[in-house]
Amino acid sequence: MPVIETVPLHCWADRLEALCATLPPLHRVRVMAEIDTTQDLARDSGIGTLVTTDRQRAGRGQRGNRWADTGESGLAFSICLPATNQPERSLVLARALAESLGTLLPDRIEVKPPNDLLVDGRKLAGVLIEQSVGAAVIGIGINVGPVEWDEELEGRAISLAEAGVQCDRLEVLELVLPAVVHAWTGE
């Protein structure tokens, strides 16, 4: 499977800062080569922060599950936004994520409530929300490039590349970030 030329990680910050300038309340961008989890750095950096990384060593999923990092084949990011008490936020965000990714895979993405996106019955992406007083950290993981799945995930996970879409991780982030922010803020 051909791998497309990707935008080097050191070039991400400028493009993401320009995008975040159009997405209040986001105003701070942290692009890390490697980190334990984007969730913790986003929370510690405060409301308005976007954190993304090349590799997560300890990504989290719902109910204490781990998010299997696929390194340079995956996209992991977290944003810290003002908390809300609106119900079913995970499902709202999953639907917004599915709609934006649906431009790449029309009529193929299914939302598995409350927070997973499936293609052909296999997990493509997931949403994690961790709320505290005043702040919510929204973490999203998307399988983008070609992956050799470990035995545990073989047949259960899928990437955009496996689904027939060759794209750059930064371009995927630029596609989905506005949808996620607008779904959360209601704007």
JSON list of C-alpha atoms in Angstrom, two decimals:
[
{"chain": "A", "resi": 1, "resn": "MET", "atom": "CA", "xyz": [0.00, 0.00, 0.00]},
{"chain": "A", "resi": 2, "resn": "PRO", "atom": "CA", "xyz": [1.58, 3.34, -0.97]},
{"chain": "A", "resi": 3, "resn": "VAL", "atom": "CA", "xyz": [2.36, 5.82, 1.78]},
{"chain": "A", "resi": 4, "resn": "ILE", "atom": "CA", "xyz": [1.77, 9.44, 0.88]},
{"chain": "A", "resi": 5, "resn": "GLU", "atom": "CA", "xyz": [4.33, 12.13, 1.64]},
{"chain": "A", "resi": 6, "resn": "THR", "atom": "CA", "xyz": [3.57, 13.53, 5.08]},
{"chain": "A", "resi": 7, "resn": "VAL", "atom": "CA", "xyz": [4.02, 16.97, 6.54]},
{"chain": "A", "resi": 8, "resn": "PRO", "atom": "CA", "xyz": [6.94, 16.79, 9.01]},
{"chain": "A", "resi": 9, "resn": "LEU", "atom": "CA", "xyz": [5.88, 17.12, 12.65]},
{"chain": "A", "resi": 10, "resn": "HIS", "atom": "CA", "xyz": [8.02, 20.24, 13.16]},
{"chain": "A", "resi": 11, "resn": "CYS", "atom": "CA", "xyz": [5.82, 22.04, 10.58]},
{"chain": "A", "resi": 12, "resn": "TRP", "atom": "CA", "xyz": [2.53, 21.23, 12.32]},
{"chain": "A", "resi": 13, "resn": "ALA", "atom": "CA", "xyz": [2.50, 24.03, 14.91]},
{"chain": "A", "resi": 14, "resn": "ASP", "atom": "CA", "xyz": [2.31, 26.93, 12.45]},
{"chain": "A", "resi": 15, "resn": "ARG", "atom": "CA", "xyz": [-0.58, 25.40, 10.52]},
{"chain": "A", "resi": 16, "resn": "LEU", "atom": "CA", "xyz": [-2.44, 24.42, 13.68]},
{"chain": "A", "resi": 17, "resn": "GLU", "atom": "CA", "xyz": [-1.96, 27.85, 15.27]},
{"chain": "A", "resi": 18, "resn": "ALA", "atom": "CA", "xyz": [-3.48, 29.45, 12.15]},
{"chain": "A", "resi": 19, "resn": "LEU", "atom": "CA", "xyz": [-6.43, 27.05, 12.34]},
{"chain": "A", "resi": 20, "resn": "CYS", "atom": "CA", "xyz": [-6.94, 27.57, 16.08]},
{"chain": "A", "resi": 21, "resn": "ALA", "atom": "CA", "xyz": [-7.07, 31.33, 15.53]},
{"chain": "A", "resi": 22, "resn": "THR", "atom": "CA", "xyz": [-10.38, 30.66, 13.74]},
{"chain": "A", "resi": 23, "resn": "LEU", "atom": "CA", "xyz": [-11.71, 28.33, 16.47]},
{"chain": "A", "resi": 24, "resn": "PRO", "atom": "CA", "xyz": [-12.28, 30.15, 19.73]},
{"chain": "A", "resi": 25, "resn": "PRO", "atom": "CA", "xyz": [-11.68, 29.25, 22.50]},
{"chain": "A", "resi": 26, "resn": "LEU", "atom": "CA", "xyz": [-8.55, 27.46, 21.16]},
{"chain": "A", "resi": 27, "resn": "HIS", "atom": "CA", "xyz": [-5.48, 29.67, 21.36]},
{"chain": "A", "resi": 28, "resn": "ARG", "atom": "CA", "xyz": [-2.55, 27.48, 22.41]},
{"chain": "A", "resi": 29, "resn": "VAL", "atom": "CA", "xyz": [-0.93, 24.63, 20.43]},
{"chain": "A", "resi": 30, "resn": "ARG", "atom": "CA", "xyz": [1.48, 22.03, 21.80]},
{"chain": "A", "resi": 31, "resn": "VAL", "atom": "CA", "xyz": [3.01, 19.61, 19.26]},
{"chain": "A", "resi": 32, "resn": "MET", "atom": "CA", "xyz": [5.09, 16.90, 20.93]},
{"chain": "A", "resi": 33, "resn": "ALA", "atom": "CA", "xyz": [7.33, 14.24, 19.39]},
{"chain": "A", "resi": 34, "resn": "GLU", "atom": "CA", "xyz": [6.46, 11.77, 22.16]},
{"chain": "A", "resi": 35, "resn": "ILE", "atom": "CA", "xyz": [4.40, 11.98, 25.34]},
{"chain": "A", "resi": 36, "resn": "ASP", "atom": "CA", "xyz": [2.69, 9.68, 27.81]},
{"chain": "A", "resi": 37, "resn": "THR", "atom": "CA", "xyz": [-0.76, 11.01, 26.96]},
{"chain": "A", "resi": 38, "resn": "THR", "atom": "CA", "xyz": [-2.12, 14.11, 25.25]},
{"chain": "A", "resi": 39, "resn": "GLN", "atom": "CA", "xyz": [-4.96, 14.21, 27.82]},
{"chain": "A", "resi": 40, "resn": "ASP", "atom": "CA", "xyz": [-2.72, 15.10, 30.76]},
{"chain": "A", "resi": 41, "resn": "LEU", "atom": "CA", "xyz": [-0.74, 17.82, 28.96]},
{"chain": "A", "resi": 42, "resn": "ALA", "atom": "CA", "xyz": [-3.94, 19.41, 27.58]},
{"chain": "A", "resi": 43, "resn": "ARG", "atom": "CA", "xyz": [-5.50, 19.42, 31.07]},
{"chain": "A", "resi": 44, "resn": "ASP", "atom": "CA", "xyz": [-2.33, 20.82, 32.67]},
{"chain": "A", "resi": 45, "resn": "SER", "atom": "CA", "xyz": [-2.00, 23.50, 29.95]},
{"chain": "A", "resi": 46, "resn": "GLY", "atom": "CA", "xyz": [-5.53, 24.80, 30.54]},
{"chain": "A", "resi": 47, "resn": "ILE", "atom": "CA", "xyz": [-8.62, 25.77, 28.59]},
{"chain": "A", "resi": 48, "resn": "GLY", "atom": "CA", "xyz": [-7.94, 26.70, 25.00]},
{"chain": "A", "resi": 49, "resn": "THR", "atom": "CA", "xyz": [-5.10, 24.22, 24.46]},
{"chain": "A", "resi": 50, "resn": "LEU", "atom": "CA", "xyz": [-4.68, 21.73, 21.61]},
{"chain": "A", "resi": 51, "resn": "VAL", "atom": "CA", "xyz": [-2.09, 18.98, 22.16]},
{"chain": "A", "resi": 52, "resn": "THR", "atom": "CA", "xyz": [-1.02, 16.48, 19.52]},
{"chain": "A", "resi": 53, "resn": "THR", "atom": "CA", "xyz": [1.88, 14.06, 19.27]},
{"chain": "A", "resi": 54, "resn": "ASP", "atom": "CA", "xyz": [3.74, 11.69, 17.01]},
{"chain": "A", "resi": 55, "resn": "ARG", "atom": "CA", "xyz": [3.61, 8.95, 19.63]},
{"chain": "A", "resi": 56, "resn": "GLN", "atom": "CA", "xyz": [1.66, 8.33, 22.86]},
{"chain": "A", "resi": 57, "resn": "ARG", "atom": "CA", "xyz": [3.21, 5.91, 25.33]},
{"chain": "A", "resi": 58, "resn": "ALA", "atom": "CA", "xyz": [0.14, 5.61, 27.57]},
{"chain": "A", "resi": 59, "resn": "GLY", "atom": "CA", "xyz": [-2.95, 6.71, 25.62]},
{"chain": "A", "resi": 60, "resn": "ARG", "atom": "CA", "xyz": [-6.25, 6.19, 27.41]},
{"chain": "A", "resi": 61, "resn": "GLY", "atom": "CA", "xyz": [-9.67, 5.06, 26.25]},
{"chain": "A", "resi": 62, "resn": "GLN", "atom": "CA", "xyz": [-13.08, 4.82, 27.90]},
{"chain": "A", "resi": 63, "resn": "ARG", "atom": "CA", "xyz": [-13.57, 2.83, 31.11]},
{"chain": "A", "resi": 64, "resn": "GLY", "atom": "CA", "xyz": [-9.85, 2.53, 31.78]},
{"chain": "A", "resi": 65, "resn": "ASN", "atom": "CA", "xyz": [-9.03, 0.89, 28.45]},
{"chain": "A", "resi": 66, "resn": "ARG", "atom": "CA", "xyz": [-5.84, 1.85, 26.68]},
{"chain": "A", "resi": 67, "resn": "TRP", "atom": "CA", "xyz": [-5.70, 3.46, 23.25]},
{"chain": "A", "resi": 68, "resn": "ALA", "atom": "CA", "xyz": [-3.28, 1.45, 21.13]},
{"chain": "A", "resi": 69, "resn": "ASP", "atom": "CA", "xyz": [-0.82, 3.95, 19.70]},
{"chain": "A", "resi": 70, "resn": "THR", "atom": "CA", "xyz": [0.11, 3.30, 16.08]},
{"chain": "A", "resi": 71, "resn": "GLY", "atom": "CA", "xyz": [2.92, 5.86, 16.04]},
{"chain": "A", "resi": 72, "resn": "GLU", "atom": "CA", "xyz": [3.31, 7.73, 12.80]},
{"chain": "A", "resi": 73, "resn": "SER", "atom": "CA", "xyz": [0.30, 5.88, 11.38]},
{"chain": "A", "resi": 74, "resn": "GLY", "atom": "CA", "xyz": [-2.10, 7.30, 13.93]},
{"chain": "A", "resi": 75, "resn": "LEU", "atom": "CA", "xyz": [-3.44, 10.66, 14.99]},
{"chain": "A", "resi": 76, "resn": "ALA", "atom": "CA", "xyz": [-3.84, 11.43, 18.68]},
{"chain": "A", "resi": 77, "resn": "PHE", "atom": "CA", "xyz": [-4.92, 14.82, 19.95]},
{"chain": "A", "resi": 78, "resn": "SER", "atom": "CA", "xyz": [-6.62, 16.40, 22.94]},
{"chain": "A", "resi": 79, "resn": "ILE", "atom": "CA", "xyz": [-8.25, 19.77, 23.44]},
{"chain": "A", "resi": 80, "resn": "CYS", "atom": "CA", "xyz": [-9.11, 21.45, 26.72]},
{"chain": "A", "resi": 81, "resn": "LEU", "atom": "CA", "xyz": [-12.38, 23.38, 26.52]},
{"chain": "A", "resi": 82, "resn": "PRO", "atom": "CA", "xyz": [-14.83, 24.86, 29.03]},
{"chain": "A", "resi": 83, "resn": "ALA", "atom": "CA", "xyz": [-16.86, 22.14, 30.75]},
{"chain": "A", "resi": 84, "resn": "THR", "atom": "CA", "xyz": [-20.50, 21.64, 29.90]},
{"chain": "A", "resi": 85, "resn": "ASN", "atom": "CA", "xyz": [-23.31, 19.71, 31.55]},
{"chain": "A", "resi": 86, "resn": "GLN", "atom": "CA", "xyz": [-25.03, 18.94, 28.26]},
{"chain": "A", "resi": 87, "resn": "PRO", "atom": "CA", "xyz": [-26.03, 15.27, 28.05]},
{"chain": "A", "resi": 88, "resn": "GLU", "atom": "CA", "xyz": [-24.55, 12.70, 25.68]},
{"chain": "A", "resi": 89, "resn": "ARG", "atom": "CA", "xyz": [-21.52, 14.81, 24.73]},
{"chain": "A", "resi": 90, "resn": "SER", "atom": "CA", "xyz": [-19.48, 11.74, 23.72]},
{"chain": "A", "resi": 91, "resn": "LEU", "atom": "CA", "xyz": [-22.16, 10.72, 21.25]},
{"chain": "A", "resi": 92, "resn": "VAL", "atom": "CA", "xyz": [-22.50, 14.28, 19.91]},
{"chain": "A", "resi": 93, "resn": "LEU", "atom": "CA", "xyz": [-18.73, 14.46, 19.36]},
{"chain": "A", "resi": 94, "resn": "ALA", "atom": "CA", "xyz": [-18.61, 10.98, 17.80]},
{"chain": "A", "resi": 95, "resn": "ARG", "atom": "CA", "xyz": [-21.32, 12.01, 15.34]},
{"chain": "A", "resi": 96, "resn": "ALA", "atom": "CA", "xyz": [-19.49, 15.24, 14.46]},
{"chain": "A", "resi": 97, "resn": "LEU", "atom": "CA", "xyz": [-16.27, 13.29, 13.97]},
{"chain": "A", "resi": 98, "resn": "ALA", "atom": "CA", "xyz": [-18.09, 10.74, 11.79]},
{"chain": "A", "resi": 99, "resn": "GLU", "atom": "CA", "xyz": [-19.62, 13.49, 9.68]},
{"chain": "A", "resi": 100, "resn": "SER", "atom": "CA", "xyz": [-16.27, 15.17, 9.05]},
{"chain": "A", "resi": 101, "resn": "LEU", "atom": "CA", "xyz": [-14.47, 11.88, 8.31]},
{"chain": "A", "resi": 102, "resn": "GLY", "atom": "CA", "xyz": [-17.45, 10.91, 6.16]},
{"chain": "A", "resi": 103, "resn": "THR", "atom": "CA", "xyz": [-16.16, 13.34, 3.55]},
{"chain": "A", "resi": 104, "resn": "LEU", "atom": "CA", "xyz": [-13.29, 10.87, 3.09]},
{"chain": "A", "resi": 105, "resn": "LEU", "atom": "CA", "xyz": [-15.39, 7.71, 3.43]},
{"chain": "A", "resi": 106, "resn": "PRO", "atom": "CA", "xyz": [-18.93, 8.54, 2.30]},
{"chain": "A", "resi": 107, "resn": "ASP", "atom": "CA", "xyz": [-21.61, 6.23, 3.76]},
{"chain": "A", "resi": 108, "resn": "ARG", "atom": "CA", "xyz": [-19.05, 3.92, 5.38]},
{"chain": "A", "resi": 109, "resn": "ILE", "atom": "CA", "xyz": [-18.64, 5.26, 8.91]},
{"chain": "A", "resi": 110, "resn": "GLU", "atom": "CA", "xyz": [-20.91, 3.98, 11.66]},
{"chain": "A", "resi": 111, "resn": "VAL", "atom": "CA", "xyz": [-21.11, 5.48, 15.15]},
{"chain": "A", "resi": 112, "resn": "LYS", "atom": "CA", "xyz": [-21.09, 2.86, 17.88]},
{"chain": "A", "resi": 113, "resn": "PRO", "atom": "CA", "xyz": [-22.53, 4.67, 20.92]},
{"chain": "A", "resi": 114, "resn": "PRO", "atom": "CA", "xyz": [-21.34, 6.32, 22.89]},
{"chain": "A", "resi": 115, "resn": "ASN", "atom": "CA", "xyz": [-17.91, 7.14, 21.46]},
{"chain": "A", "resi": 116, "resn": "ASP", "atom": "CA", "xyz": [-16.52, 4.85, 18.74]},
{"chain": "A", "resi": 117, "resn": "LEU", "atom": "CA", "xyz": [-16.39, 5.14, 14.95]},
{"chain": "A", "resi": 118, "resn": "LEU", "atom": "CA", "xyz": [-16.44, 1.93, 12.95]},
{"chain": "A", "resi": 119, "resn": "VAL", "atom": "CA", "xyz": [-15.78, 1.09, 9.32]},
{"chain": "A", "resi": 120, "resn": "ASP", "atom": "CA", "xyz": [-16.78, -2.39, 8.18]},
{"chain": "A", "resi": 121, "resn": "GLY", "atom": "CA", "xyz": [-17.41, -3.27, 11.84]},
{"chain": "A", "resi": 122, "resn": "ARG", "atom": "CA", "xyz": [-13.82, -2.38, 12.84]},
{"chain": "A", "resi": 123, "resn": "LYS", "atom": "CA", "xyz": [-12.75, 0.54, 15.05]},
{"chain": "A", "resi": 124, "resn": "LEU", "atom": "CA", "xyz": [-11.41, 3.54, 13.14]},
{"chain": "A", "resi": 125, "resn": "ALA", "atom": "CA", "xyz": [-11.53, 6.19, 15.87]},
{"chain": "A", "resi": 126, "resn": "GLY", "atom": "CA", "xyz": [-12.56, 6.90, 19.42]},
{"chain": "A", "resi": 127, "resn": "VAL", "atom": "CA", "xyz": [-13.49, 9.85, 21.63]},
{"chain": "A", "resi": 128, "resn": "LEU", "atom": "CA", "xyz": [-12.62, 10.25, 25.32]},
{"chain": "A", "resi": 129, "resn": "ILE", "atom": "CA", "xyz": [-13.99, 13.05, 27.52]},
{"chain": "A", "resi": 130, "resn": "GLU", "atom": "CA", "xyz": [-12.57, 13.72, 30.97]},
{"chain": "A", "resi": 131, "resn": "GLN", "atom": "CA", "xyz": [-14.35, 16.54, 32.83]},
{"chain": "A", "resi": 132, "resn": "SER", "atom": "CA", "xyz": [-13.38, 18.32, 36.00]},
{"chain": "A", "resi": 133, "resn": "VAL", "atom": "CA", "xyz": [-14.65, 21.52, 37.57]},
{"chain": "A", "resi": 134, "resn": "GLY", "atom": "CA", "xyz": [-14.75, 24.10, 34.81]},
{"chain": "A", "resi": 135, "resn": "ALA", "atom": "CA", "xyz": [-12.78, 22.18, 32.18]},
{"chain": "A", "resi": 136, "resn": "ALA", "atom": "CA", "xyz": [-13.25, 19.26, 29.82]},
{"chain": "A", "resi": 137, "resn": "VAL", "atom": "CA", "xyz": [-10.44, 17.45, 28.05]},
{"chain": "A", "resi": 138, "resn": "ILE", "atom": "CA", "xyz": [-11.54, 15.85, 24.81]},
{"chain": "A", "resi": 139, "resn": "GLY", "atom": "CA", "xyz": [-9.20, 13.23, 23.44]},
{"chain": "A", "resi": 140, "resn": "ILE", "atom": "CA", "xyz": [-9.51, 11.76, 19.97]},
{"chain": "A", "resi": 141, "resn": "GLY", "atom": "CA", "xyz": [-7.58, 8.95, 18.37]},
{"chain": "A", "resi": 142, "resn": "ILE", "atom": "CA", "xyz": [-7.86, 8.14, 14.66]},
{"chain": "A", "resi": 143, "resn": "ASN", "atom": "CA", "xyz": [-6.11, 5.34, 12.80]},
{"chain": "A", "resi": 144, "resn": "VAL", "atom": "CA", "xyz": [-4.83, 7.05, 9.65]},
{"chain": "A", "resi": 145, "resn": "GLY", "atom": "CA", "xyz": [-1.97, 5.28, 7.87]},
{"chain": "A", "resi": 146, "resn": "PRO", "atom": "CA", "xyz": [-1.17, 1.66, 7.12]},
{"chain": "A", "resi": 147, "resn": "VAL", "atom": "CA", "xyz": [-0.76, -0.40, 10.30]},
{"chain": "A", "resi": 148, "resn": "GLU", "atom": "CA", "xyz": [0.44, -3.88, 11.14]},
{"chain": "A", "resi": 149, "resn": "TRP", "atom": "CA", "xyz": [-1.99, -4.64, 13.96]},
{"chain": "A", "resi": 150, "resn": "ASP", "atom": "CA", "xyz": [-0.94, -6.72, 16.92]},
{"chain": "A", "resi": 151, "resn": "GLU", "atom": "CA", "xyz": [-2.78, -9.98, 17.55]},
{"chain": "A", "resi": 152, "resn": "GLU", "atom": "CA", "xyz": [-5.22, -8.33, 19.97]},
{"chain": "A", "resi": 153, "resn": "LEU", "atom": "CA", "xyz": [-6.40, -5.75, 17.41]},
{"chain": "A", "resi": 154, "resn": "GLU", "atom": "CA", "xyz": [-6.14, -7.72, 14.16]},
{"chain": "A", "resi": 155, "resn": "GLY", "atom": "CA", "xyz": [-9.61, -7.82, 12.63]},
{"chain": "A", "resi": 156, "resn": "ARG", "atom": "CA", "xyz": [-10.97, -5.40, 15.26]},
{"chain": "A", "resi": 157, "resn": "ALA", "atom": "CA", "xyz": [-9.31, -2.14, 14.16]},
{"chain": "A", "resi": 158, "resn": "ILE", "atom": "CA", "xyz": [-8.99, -0.41, 10.79]},
{"chain": "A", "resi": 159, "resn": "SER", "atom": "CA", "xyz": [-7.18, 2.65, 9.44]},
{"chain": "A", "resi": 160, "resn": "LEU", "atom": "CA", "xyz": [-8.21, 5.15, 6.80]},
{"chain": "A", "resi": 161, "resn": "ALA", "atom": "CA", "xyz": [-5.48, 3.67, 4.59]},
{"chain": "A", "resi": 162, "resn": "GLU", "atom": "CA", "xyz": [-6.91, 0.16, 4.97]},
{"chain": "A", "resi": 163, "resn": "ALA", "atom": "CA", "xyz": [-10.33, 1.57, 4.08]},
{"chain": "A", "resi": 164, "resn": "GLY", "atom": "CA", "xyz": [-8.82, 2.95, 0.86]},
{"chain": "A", "resi": 165, "resn": "VAL", "atom": "CA", "xyz": [-8.09, 6.57, 1.83]},
{"chain": "A", "resi": 166, "resn": "GLN", "atom": "CA", "xyz": [-4.50, 7.79, 1.61]},
{"chain": "A", "resi": 167, "resn": "CYS", "atom": "CA", "xyz": [-4.09, 11.03, 3.56]},
{"chain": "A", "resi": 168, "resn": "ASP", "atom": "CA", "xyz": [-1.75, 12.94, 5.80]},
{"chain": "A", "resi": 169, "resn": "ARG", "atom": "CA", "xyz": [-2.35, 12.99, 9.57]},
{"chain": "A", "resi": 170, "resn": "LEU", "atom": "CA", "xyz": [-2.13, 16.78, 9.74]},
{"chain": "A", "resi": 171, "resn": "GLU", "atom": "CA", "xyz": [-4.73, 17.11, 6.99]},
{"chain": "A", "resi": 172, "resn": "VAL", "atom": "CA", "xyz": [-7.03, 14.77, 8.93]},
{"chain": "A", "resi": 173, "resn": "LEU", "atom": "CA", "xyz": [-6.56, 16.88, 12.07]},
{"chain": "A", "resi": 174, "resn": "GLU", "atom": "CA", "xyz": [-7.31, 20.05, 10.10]},
{"chain": "A", "resi": 175, "resn": "LEU", "atom": "CA", "xyz": [-10.46, 18.37, 8.76]},
{"chain": "A", "resi": 176, "resn": "VAL", "atom": "CA", "xyz": [-11.88, 17.12, 12.06]},
{"chain": "A", "resi": 177, "resn": "LEU", "atom": "CA", "xyz": [-10.82, 19.78, 14.57]},
{"chain": "A", "resi": 178, "resn": "PRO", "atom": "CA", "xyz": [-13.37, 22.42, 13.50]},
{"chain": "A", "resi": 179, "resn": "ALA", "atom": "CA", "xyz": [-16.18, 19.85, 13.62]},
{"chain": "A", "resi": 180, "resn": "VAL", "atom": "CA", "xyz": [-15.22, 18.73, 17.13]},
{"chain": "A", "resi": 181, "resn": "VAL", "atom": "CA", "xyz": [-14.89, 22.27, 18.50]},
{"chain": "A", "resi": 182, "resn": "HIS", "atom": "CA", "xyz": [-18.19, 23.39, 16.95]},
{"chain": "A", "resi": 183, "resn": "ALA", "atom": "CA", "xyz": [-19.98, 20.29, 18.25]},
{"chain": "A", "resi": 184, "resn": "TRP", "atom": "CA", "xyz": [-18.73, 21.00, 21.77]},
{"chain": "A", "resi": 185, "resn": "THR", "atom": "CA", "xyz": [-19.35, 24.75, 21.81]},
{"chain": "A", "resi": 186, "resn": "GLY", "atom": "CA", "xyz": [-22.59, 24.63, 19.84]},
{"chain": "A", "resi": 187, "resn": "GLU", "atom": "CA", "xyz": [-21.36, 27.39, 17.53]}
]
